[in-house]
């Protein structure tokens, strides 16, 4: 390997701490990245003064990420070899007091500090991925859009490199893995999600590390394990998962039509929400069951592996006859010692009676409060399954009972604009078309129960949204419409 060592004087301060450049490098040579920097240092004989002088000399001390300002004095310093010193900023000279701050001069005059030369050695471990190593390797015409964004799933980093950076993919992956200790495998997507599979899996190539895709992810105080190559997972949706789960109340029933490995279902079940969770992908279904067991929420999750349209209809029917319940018992409390009037034998009976009185029975309701459809590329085409969903069962809902028709939370893609006004109109228009019923565009954030929520940007021209609306009675109770019962082929739809 080639080793480059550069020695810089303090007056070369512009690039003093930056790594050496090699734009011809195609295989990462870590030993190449070395640099010697000559600085001045403030030697502090009495270690008790380090914290105080570090504060006093705040503007004099080197403040650069990953470079520790406090060092052991070099062997050639004429002082105690166990003493410490502070690295001083470039431009501070050992032989020029005019380059010292007034406070540094005071400390030197009081013989509490000595200014000495310091030879700082920098190597590959010091420099960062973006600002240092990659910038020193890539050609100058590739500096404007250096790949920095990547998603992770456990120990796997998932890149989506543009064509212009493919010749440097191995370099990029190696540096990225070096600078992120939790990353052990780096992959690059070679097609669009869902291009080859309706399960939202994707083709990939391994750029660095082993081809080990069994990962563990922690989110919302839950642990998820799955094979990342066989199921869909997006860690960038963690905030959205939390936002949605917070909408569910303990004791409600939720129908998660495209549940995946359980990012909505498992945390919701942990909050004592009854979740009917479905996914067409057998691998996702298997992981969902395992994750429910792993997080001890199997009693609140009913998993299924079926077409989403079919599941919307059958889950509603099956829920009507479900009799699941869960008894929430109070945590045991310490009782007071027996008195003269209360013998010890009476205490267990009294405690049992108190516990029984305080226990709460959580019964599964007969209707869903929420439906989640998280398949942005085609979820809108599943909406006809809601037509006539409760035909002939008007007695289950308001005004016959206190129960409201369910809220629908459906994810989709659309274009991007500053205010999302056009996107809200297009999304509501498509929902209305699919249902055969007008869903009005919300004019204000707090206007009614319809909401078009901006989830995240997917690409420069594409944005992900979550549309929330209450299932209209006109749709739910419509008679004589079979449009929701046919299990057609899943089609992609982008609202544009």
Coordinates of C-alpha atoms in Angstrom, one line a residue:
X1 CA 0.0 0.0 0.0
X2 CA 1.1 3.6 -0.6
X3 CA 1.7 5.8 2.4
X4 CA 1.5 9.6 2.0
X5 CA 2.8 11.8 4.8
X6 CA 2.4 15.5 4.6
X7 CA 4.0 18.0 7.0
X8 CA 2.3 21.3 7.3
X9 CA 3.3 24.5 9.1
X10 CA 0.8 26.6 11.0
X11 CA 0.6 29.2 8.3
X12 CA -0.8 26.6 5.9
X13 CA -4.0 26.6 8.0
X14 CA -6.6 26.5 5.2
X15 CA -6.3 22.8 4.5
X16 CA -4.3 21.9 7.5
X17 CA -6.6 19.2 8.9
X18 CA -8.0 17.9 5.7
X19 CA -6.9 14.5 4.3
X20 CA -4.6 14.0 1.4
X21 CA -6.3 13.7 -2.0
X22 CA -6.2 10.8 -4.4
X23 CA -8.9 11.0 -7.1
X24 CA -7.4 8.0 -9.0
X25 CA -8.1 5.6 -6.1
X26 CA -10.5 2.8 -7.0
X27 CA -9.7 0.3 -4.2
X28 CA -9.8 1.8 -0.7
X29 CA -6.2 2.3 0.6
X30 CA -6.7 3.3 4.3
X31 CA -2.9 3.7 4.8
X32 CA -2.8 6.4 2.2
X33 CA -4.7 8.7 4.5
X34 CA -2.0 10.1 6.9
X35 CA -1.0 13.6 7.6
X36 CA 1.5 15.2 9.9
X37 CA 0.5 18.6 11.3
X38 CA 2.9 20.9 13.3
X39 CA 1.1 22.9 15.9
X40 CA 1.8 24.7 19.1
X41 CA 0.4 23.3 22.4
X42 CA -0.2 24.8 25.9
X43 CA 1.6 22.5 28.3
X44 CA -0.1 22.4 31.8
X45 CA 2.2 20.9 34.4
X46 CA -0.6 20.7 37.1
X47 CA -3.4 18.4 35.9
X48 CA -5.8 20.0 38.3
X49 CA -5.8 23.1 36.0
X50 CA -6.8 21.3 32.8
X51 CA -10.5 21.9 33.0
X52 CA -10.1 25.5 34.1
X53 CA -7.6 26.4 31.4
X54 CA -9.5 24.6 28.7
X55 CA -12.4 27.0 29.5
X56 CA -10.1 30.0 29.8
X57 CA -8.4 29.3 26.5
X58 CA -11.6 28.4 24.7
X59 CA -10.8 30.5 21.6
X60 CA -7.2 29.4 21.6
X61 CA -7.8 25.7 21.5
X62 CA -8.3 23.5 18.4
X63 CA -12.0 22.7 18.1
X64 CA -12.4 20.2 15.3
X65 CA -14.6 17.1 15.3
X66 CA -12.8 13.9 16.2
X67 CA -9.6 15.7 17.1
X68 CA -9.1 15.6 20.9
X69 CA -7.8 19.0 22.1
X70 CA -6.3 17.5 25.3
X71 CA -3.2 15.4 24.8
X72 CA -0.3 13.9 26.7
X73 CA 2.9 16.0 26.3
X74 CA 5.3 14.6 23.6
X75 CA 8.4 12.7 24.8
X76 CA 10.8 15.6 23.8
X77 CA 9.1 18.2 26.0
X78 CA 11.1 19.4 28.9
X79 CA 8.5 18.7 31.5
X80 CA 6.8 15.9 33.4
X81 CA 6.0 13.2 30.8
X82 CA 2.6 12.6 32.5
X83 CA 1.6 16.2 32.1
X84 CA -1.1 17.3 29.7
X85 CA -1.3 19.9 27.0
X86 CA -3.9 21.7 24.9
X87 CA -3.6 21.8 21.1
X88 CA -3.6 25.4 20.0
X89 CA -5.2 26.8 16.8
X90 CA -3.2 27.2 13.6
X91 CA -1.3 30.5 13.6
X92 CA -0.3 30.2 17.3
X93 CA 3.6 30.1 17.2
X94 CA 5.9 28.9 19.9
X95 CA 8.4 31.6 19.2
X96 CA 6.0 34.5 18.6
X97 CA 4.2 35.9 21.7
X98 CA 2.3 38.3 19.6
X99 CA 0.4 35.3 18.2
X100 CA -0.8 34.4 21.7
X101 CA -4.0 35.6 23.2
X102 CA -3.8 37.9 26.2
X103 CA -5.0 35.1 28.5
X104 CA -2.4 32.7 27.2
X105 CA 0.3 35.3 27.8
X106 CA -0.9 35.8 31.4
X107 CA -0.7 32.1 32.1
X108 CA 2.7 31.8 30.5
X109 CA 4.0 34.7 32.5
X110 CA 2.6 33.1 35.7
X111 CA 4.5 29.9 34.7
X112 CA 1.2 28.0 34.9
X113 CA 1.4 27.2 31.2
X114 CA 4.3 26.6 28.7
X115 CA 3.9 26.9 25.0
X116 CA 5.6 24.0 23.3
X117 CA 5.7 22.5 19.7
X118 CA 3.5 19.6 19.1
X119 CA 3.6 17.1 16.2
X120 CA 0.1 15.9 15.5
X121 CA -0.4 12.7 13.5
X122 CA -3.7 12.3 11.7
X123 CA -4.8 9.0 10.0
X124 CA -7.8 7.4 8.4
X125 CA -9.7 7.0 11.7
X126 CA -9.9 10.7 12.2
X127 CA -11.7 11.8 9.0
X128 CA -15.4 11.5 8.3
X129 CA -17.2 9.9 5.4
X130 CA -18.6 12.9 3.6
X131 CA -16.5 16.0 4.4
X132 CA -13.2 14.2 4.3
X133 CA -12.6 10.8 2.8
X134 CA -15.1 10.6 0.0
X135 CA -14.5 14.2 -1.0
X136 CA -10.8 13.4 -1.3
X137 CA -11.4 10.4 -3.5
X138 CA -14.2 11.3 -5.9
X139 CA -13.4 13.3 -9.0
X140 CA -14.1 17.0 -8.8
X141 CA -17.0 16.8 -11.2
X142 CA -18.7 14.3 -8.9
X143 CA -18.6 16.5 -5.8
X144 CA -22.0 18.2 -6.1
X145 CA -24.2 15.3 -5.3
X146 CA -22.1 13.0 -3.2
X147 CA -24.2 10.0 -2.0
X148 CA -25.0 10.7 1.7
X149 CA -28.5 9.4 2.2
X150 CA -29.1 5.8 3.0
X151 CA -31.6 3.8 5.0
X152 CA -30.8 1.1 7.4
X153 CA -32.4 -2.1 8.6
X154 CA -30.4 -3.4 11.6
X155 CA -26.8 -4.0 10.5
X156 CA -27.6 -3.4 6.8
X157 CA -27.2 -0.1 5.0
X158 CA -29.3 0.3 1.9
X159 CA -28.0 2.6 -0.8
X160 CA -29.7 3.7 -4.0
X161 CA -26.8 5.0 -6.0
X162 CA -27.2 7.1 -9.1
X163 CA -25.5 5.8 -12.3
X164 CA -22.8 8.4 -12.1
X165 CA -21.5 7.0 -8.8
X166 CA -21.7 3.3 -9.8
X167 CA -18.0 3.2 -10.8
X168 CA -17.1 4.2 -7.2
X169 CA -19.7 2.0 -5.5
X170 CA -17.1 -0.2 -3.7
X171 CA -15.2 2.7 -2.4
X172 CA -18.3 4.5 -1.2
X173 CA -19.6 1.3 0.6
X174 CA -16.3 0.5 2.2
X175 CA -15.9 4.0 3.7
X176 CA -19.5 4.2 4.7
X177 CA -19.1 0.8 6.6
X178 CA -15.9 2.0 8.2
X179 CA -17.4 5.2 9.5
X180 CA -20.6 3.6 10.8
X181 CA -19.7 0.9 13.3
X182 CA -23.2 -0.7 13.5
X183 CA -23.1 -1.3 9.8
X184 CA -21.8 -4.7 8.7
X185 CA -23.3 -5.1 5.3
X186 CA -23.8 -2.5 2.5
X187 CA -26.2 -3.2 -0.4
X188 CA -27.2 -1.2 -3.4
X189 CA -30.7 -1.4 -4.9
X190 CA -30.7 -2.5 -8.6
X191 CA -34.4 -1.9 -9.4
X192 CA -37.4 0.1 -8.1
X193 CA -39.3 -1.3 -5.1
X194 CA -42.2 -3.4 -6.5
X195 CA -40.8 -3.4 -10.1
X196 CA -40.5 -7.1 -10.0
X197 CA -42.6 -8.1 -7.0
X198 CA -45.9 -7.0 -5.6
X199 CA -44.4 -7.8 -2.2
X200 CA -42.3 -4.6 -2.4
X201 CA -39.1 -6.5 -2.2
X202 CA -36.2 -5.5 -4.5
X203 CA -33.1 -6.8 -6.3
X204 CA -29.8 -5.8 -4.8
X205 CA -26.1 -6.3 -4.9
X206 CA -23.8 -6.5 -1.9
X207 CA -21.1 -3.8 -2.0
X208 CA -19.4 -4.5 1.3
X209 CA -19.6 -7.1 4.0
X210 CA -21.3 -10.4 4.0
X211 CA -24.6 -11.2 2.3
X212 CA -26.4 -11.6 5.6
X213 CA -29.9 -10.1 5.5
X214 CA -31.5 -11.5 8.7
X215 CA -31.7 -8.3 10.7
X216 CA -33.0 -7.1 14.0
X217 CA -34.7 -3.6 14.3
X218 CA -36.0 -1.8 17.4
X219 CA -38.9 0.6 17.0
X220 CA -41.5 1.9 19.4
X221 CA -40.1 -0.2 22.3
X222 CA -40.6 -3.3 20.1
X223 CA -38.1 -5.8 18.6
X224 CA -38.6 -6.9 15.0
X225 CA -36.6 -9.6 13.3
X226 CA -36.9 -10.5 9.6
X227 CA -35.1 -11.4 6.4
X228 CA -34.7 -8.0 4.7
X229 CA -34.3 -9.6 1.3
X230 CA -37.7 -11.2 1.5
X231 CA -40.0 -8.5 3.1
X232 CA -40.6 -4.8 3.0
X233 CA -39.2 -2.5 5.7
X234 CA -38.4 1.2 5.7
X235 CA -36.7 2.6 8.8
X236 CA -37.5 6.1 7.5
X237 CA -41.1 5.5 8.3
X238 CA -40.5 5.1 12.0
X239 CA -42.0 8.5 12.8
X240 CA -45.0 7.7 10.7
X241 CA -45.5 4.4 12.4
X242 CA -45.6 6.1 15.7
X243 CA -47.9 8.9 14.5
X244 CA -50.4 6.3 13.3
X245 CA -50.3 4.1 16.4
X246 CA -51.0 7.0 18.6
X247 CA -54.4 7.4 16.9
X248 CA -55.5 4.0 18.3
X249 CA -57.1 3.7 21.8
X250 CA -56.8 0.6 24.0
X251 CA -59.8 -1.7 23.4
X252 CA -60.4 -0.5 19.8
X253 CA -60.2 -3.0 16.8
X254 CA -57.9 -2.1 14.0
X255 CA -57.7 -3.8 10.6
X256 CA -54.2 -3.6 9.1
X257 CA -54.7 -4.7 5.5
X258 CA -51.0 -4.6 4.4
X259 CA -49.3 -5.3 7.8
X260 CA -45.9 -6.3 6.6
X261 CA -43.8 -7.6 9.5
X262 CA -45.9 -5.6 12.0
X263 CA -44.6 -2.0 12.4
X264 CA -48.2 -0.8 13.1
X265 CA -49.7 -4.0 14.4
X266 CA -47.2 -5.0 17.1
X267 CA -46.8 -1.6 18.8
X268 CA -50.6 -1.2 18.7
X269 CA -51.2 -4.6 20.2
X270 CA -48.7 -3.7 22.9
X271 CA -51.0 -0.9 23.8
X272 CA -53.9 -3.4 24.1
X273 CA -55.4 -2.6 20.7
X274 CA -57.1 -5.6 19.0
X275 CA -55.3 -5.9 15.6
X276 CA -56.4 -8.0 12.6
X277 CA -53.1 -8.0 10.6
X278 CA -52.8 -9.3 7.0
X279 CA -50.1 -9.5 4.4
X280 CA -50.1 -11.3 1.1
X281 CA -46.4 -12.0 1.3
X282 CA -46.0 -15.4 3.1
X283 CA -42.5 -14.3 4.4
X284 CA -44.0 -11.1 5.9
X285 CA -46.8 -13.2 7.4
X286 CA -44.3 -15.6 9.0
X287 CA -42.2 -12.7 10.4
X288 CA -45.4 -11.0 11.7
X289 CA -46.3 -14.1 13.8
X290 CA -42.8 -14.4 15.1
X291 CA -42.6 -10.7 16.0
X292 CA -46.0 -10.9 17.8
X293 CA -44.6 -13.8 19.8
X294 CA -41.3 -12.1 20.4
X295 CA -43.0 -9.0 21.8
X296 CA -45.6 -11.1 23.8
X297 CA -48.7 -9.6 22.0
X298 CA -50.1 -12.7 20.3
X299 CA -53.4 -12.4 22.3
X300 CA -54.1 -9.1 20.6
X301 CA -53.1 -9.9 17.1
X302 CA -55.0 -12.1 14.6
X303 CA -52.6 -12.7 11.6
X304 CA -53.8 -13.5 8.1
X305 CA -52.1 -14.1 4.7
X306 CA -54.6 -13.2 2.0
X307 CA -55.4 -10.7 -0.8
X308 CA -56.2 -7.3 0.8
X309 CA -59.5 -6.9 -0.9
X310 CA -60.7 -10.3 0.3
X311 CA -59.4 -9.5 3.8
X312 CA -61.2 -6.2 4.1
X313 CA -64.5 -8.0 3.5
X314 CA -64.0 -11.2 5.5
X315 CA -62.3 -9.5 8.5
X316 CA -65.3 -7.3 9.0
X317 CA -67.6 -10.3 8.9
X318 CA -65.5 -12.5 11.2
X319 CA -65.1 -9.7 13.8
X320 CA -68.9 -9.7 14.3
X321 CA -68.7 -13.3 15.7
X322 CA -65.4 -12.9 17.6
X323 CA -65.6 -13.2 21.3
X324 CA -62.0 -12.5 22.4
X325 CA -61.4 -10.7 25.6
X326 CA -58.6 -9.9 27.9
X327 CA -58.7 -9.4 31.7
X328 CA -56.5 -6.6 32.9
X329 CA -55.7 -7.3 36.5
X330 CA -54.2 -4.7 38.9
X331 CA -50.7 -5.0 40.0
X332 CA -50.4 -6.6 43.5
X333 CA -50.0 -4.2 46.3
X334 CA -48.7 -4.6 49.8
X335 CA -51.4 -4.8 52.4
X336 CA -51.1 -3.5 56.0
X337 CA -50.3 -6.0 58.8
X338 CA -53.3 -7.6 60.4
X339 CA -54.9 -5.8 63.4
X340 CA -56.3 -7.3 66.4
X341 CA -59.7 -7.3 64.8
X342 CA -58.5 -8.8 61.5
X343 CA -56.9 -12.2 61.7
X344 CA -54.2 -13.2 59.2
X345 CA -56.5 -15.8 57.6
X346 CA -58.9 -13.0 56.5
X347 CA -56.4 -11.1 54.6
X348 CA -56.1 -13.3 51.5
X349 CA -59.9 -13.3 51.0
X350 CA -60.0 -9.5 51.4
X351 CA -57.2 -9.0 48.9
X352 CA -58.8 -11.4 46.4
X353 CA -62.1 -9.6 46.6
X354 CA -60.3 -6.2 46.1
X355 CA -58.4 -7.6 43.0
X356 CA -61.5 -9.0 41.5
X357 CA -63.4 -5.7 41.9
X358 CA -60.5 -3.8 40.3
X359 CA -60.0 -6.1 37.3
X360 CA -61.1 -4.8 33.9
X361 CA -62.3 -7.0 31.2
X362 CA -61.3 -5.7 27.7
X363 CA -63.7 -7.2 25.2
X364 CA -63.0 -7.1 21.4
X365 CA -65.6 -4.8 19.8
X366 CA -67.8 -6.0 16.9
X367 CA -66.6 -3.4 14.4
X368 CA -63.3 -1.9 13.4
X369 CA -62.5 1.7 14.4
X370 CA -59.6 2.0 11.9
X371 CA -58.4 0.5 8.7
X372 CA -54.8 0.9 7.5
X373 CA -53.8 0.4 3.9
X374 CA -50.1 0.9 3.6
X375 CA -49.3 0.0 0.0
X376 CA -48.7 3.5 -1.6
X377 CA -48.3 2.3 -5.1
X378 CA -51.7 0.6 -5.3
X379 CA -53.7 1.0 -2.1
X380 CA -56.2 3.4 -3.6
X381 CA -57.4 0.6 -5.9
X382 CA -58.5 -1.5 -2.8
X383 CA -61.1 1.1 -1.9
X384 CA -64.0 -0.5 -3.8
X385 CA -63.8 -3.4 -1.3
X386 CA -65.4 -1.0 1.2
X387 CA -68.5 -0.5 -0.9
X388 CA -71.4 -2.3 0.8
X389 CA -69.1 -3.5 3.6
X390 CA -71.8 -3.1 6.2
X391 CA -74.9 -3.4 3.9
X392 CA -77.9 -4.4 6.0
X393 CA -76.0 -3.8 9.2
X394 CA -76.9 -0.2 9.8
X395 CA -78.0 -1.2 13.3
X396 CA -74.4 -1.5 14.4
X397 CA -73.7 2.2 13.9
X398 CA -74.8 5.7 14.8
X399 CA -77.6 6.7 15.2
X400 CA -78.7 3.2 16.4
X401 CA -75.6 3.0 18.7
X402 CA -72.8 5.2 19.8
X403 CA -70.4 3.5 17.3
X404 CA -69.1 5.5 14.4
X405 CA -68.2 4.1 11.0
X406 CA -64.4 3.3 10.8
X407 CA -61.7 5.8 9.8
X408 CA -59.7 4.8 6.7
X409 CA -56.0 5.6 6.7
X410 CA -54.7 5.0 3.2
X411 CA -51.2 5.7 1.8
X412 CA -50.4 6.9 -1.7
X413 CA -47.9 8.7 -3.8
X414 CA -48.4 12.0 -5.6
X415 CA -46.4 14.9 -6.9
X416 CA -44.7 17.6 -4.9
X417 CA -45.6 21.3 -4.3
X418 CA -44.9 23.9 -1.7
X419 CA -48.4 23.9 -0.2
X420 CA -49.7 20.4 -1.3
X421 CA -53.0 22.0 -2.4
X422 CA -53.0 20.4 -5.8
X423 CA -52.0 17.1 -4.4
X424 CA -54.8 17.1 -1.8
X425 CA -57.3 17.8 -4.6
X426 CA -56.0 15.0 -6.8
X427 CA -55.9 12.5 -3.9
X428 CA -59.4 13.3 -2.8
X429 CA -60.6 13.1 -6.4
X430 CA -59.1 9.6 -6.9
X431 CA -60.6 8.4 -3.5
X432 CA -64.0 9.8 -4.6
X433 CA -63.7 8.0 -8.0
X434 CA -62.8 4.7 -6.4
X435 CA -65.7 4.9 -3.9
X436 CA -68.3 6.4 -6.1
X437 CA -68.8 9.0 -3.4
X438 CA -67.4 12.5 -3.0
X439 CA -64.7 12.9 -0.4
X440 CA -64.3 16.7 0.1
X441 CA -60.9 18.3 0.2
X442 CA -60.1 19.6 3.7
X443 CA -59.6 23.4 3.5
X444 CA -58.1 23.6 7.0
X445 CA -56.1 21.2 9.1
X446 CA -58.8 21.0 11.7
X447 CA -61.8 20.9 9.3
X448 CA -63.7 17.7 9.7
X449 CA -62.1 14.3 9.9
X450 CA -60.6 14.2 6.4
X451 CA -56.8 14.8 6.4
X452 CA -54.2 14.5 3.7
X453 CA -51.0 14.2 5.6
X454 CA -47.6 14.8 4.1
X455 CA -45.5 11.7 5.2
X456 CA -42.2 12.1 3.4
X457 CA -40.4 13.0 0.1
X458 CA -39.6 9.9 -1.9
X459 CA -37.8 11.5 -4.8
X460 CA -37.3 15.0 -6.2
X461 CA -40.7 14.9 -7.9
X462 CA -42.6 12.4 -5.7
X463 CA -44.1 12.6 -2.3
X464 CA -45.8 10.0 0.0
X465 CA -49.1 11.0 1.6
X466 CA -51.5 9.4 4.1
X467 CA -55.2 10.2 3.5
X468 CA -57.5 9.8 6.5
X469 CA -61.3 10.0 6.1
X470 CA -64.3 8.4 7.8
X471 CA -66.0 5.7 5.7
X472 CA -69.2 7.4 4.3
X473 CA -72.5 5.8 5.2
X474 CA -73.4 6.0 1.6
X475 CA -70.5 3.7 0.8
X476 CA -70.7 1.4 3.7
X477 CA -74.4 0.6 3.5
X478 CA -74.7 0.6 -0.3
X479 CA -76.7 -2.3 -1.6
X480 CA -76.3 -4.4 -4.7
X481 CA -72.7 -3.5 -5.6
X482 CA -70.2 -6.4 -6.2
X483 CA -67.2 -4.1 -7.0
X484 CA -65.6 -4.8 -3.7
X485 CA -65.9 -8.5 -3.9
X486 CA -63.9 -9.2 -7.0
X487 CA -60.3 -10.0 -6.4
X488 CA -58.7 -8.4 -9.4
X489 CA -55.0 -8.2 -10.1
X490 CA -53.2 -5.6 -8.0
X491 CA -52.6 -2.5 -10.1
X492 CA -50.2 0.3 -9.3
X493 CA -51.7 3.8 -9.2
X494 CA -49.9 7.1 -8.7
X495 CA -52.0 10.2 -8.2
X496 CA -50.4 12.7 -10.6

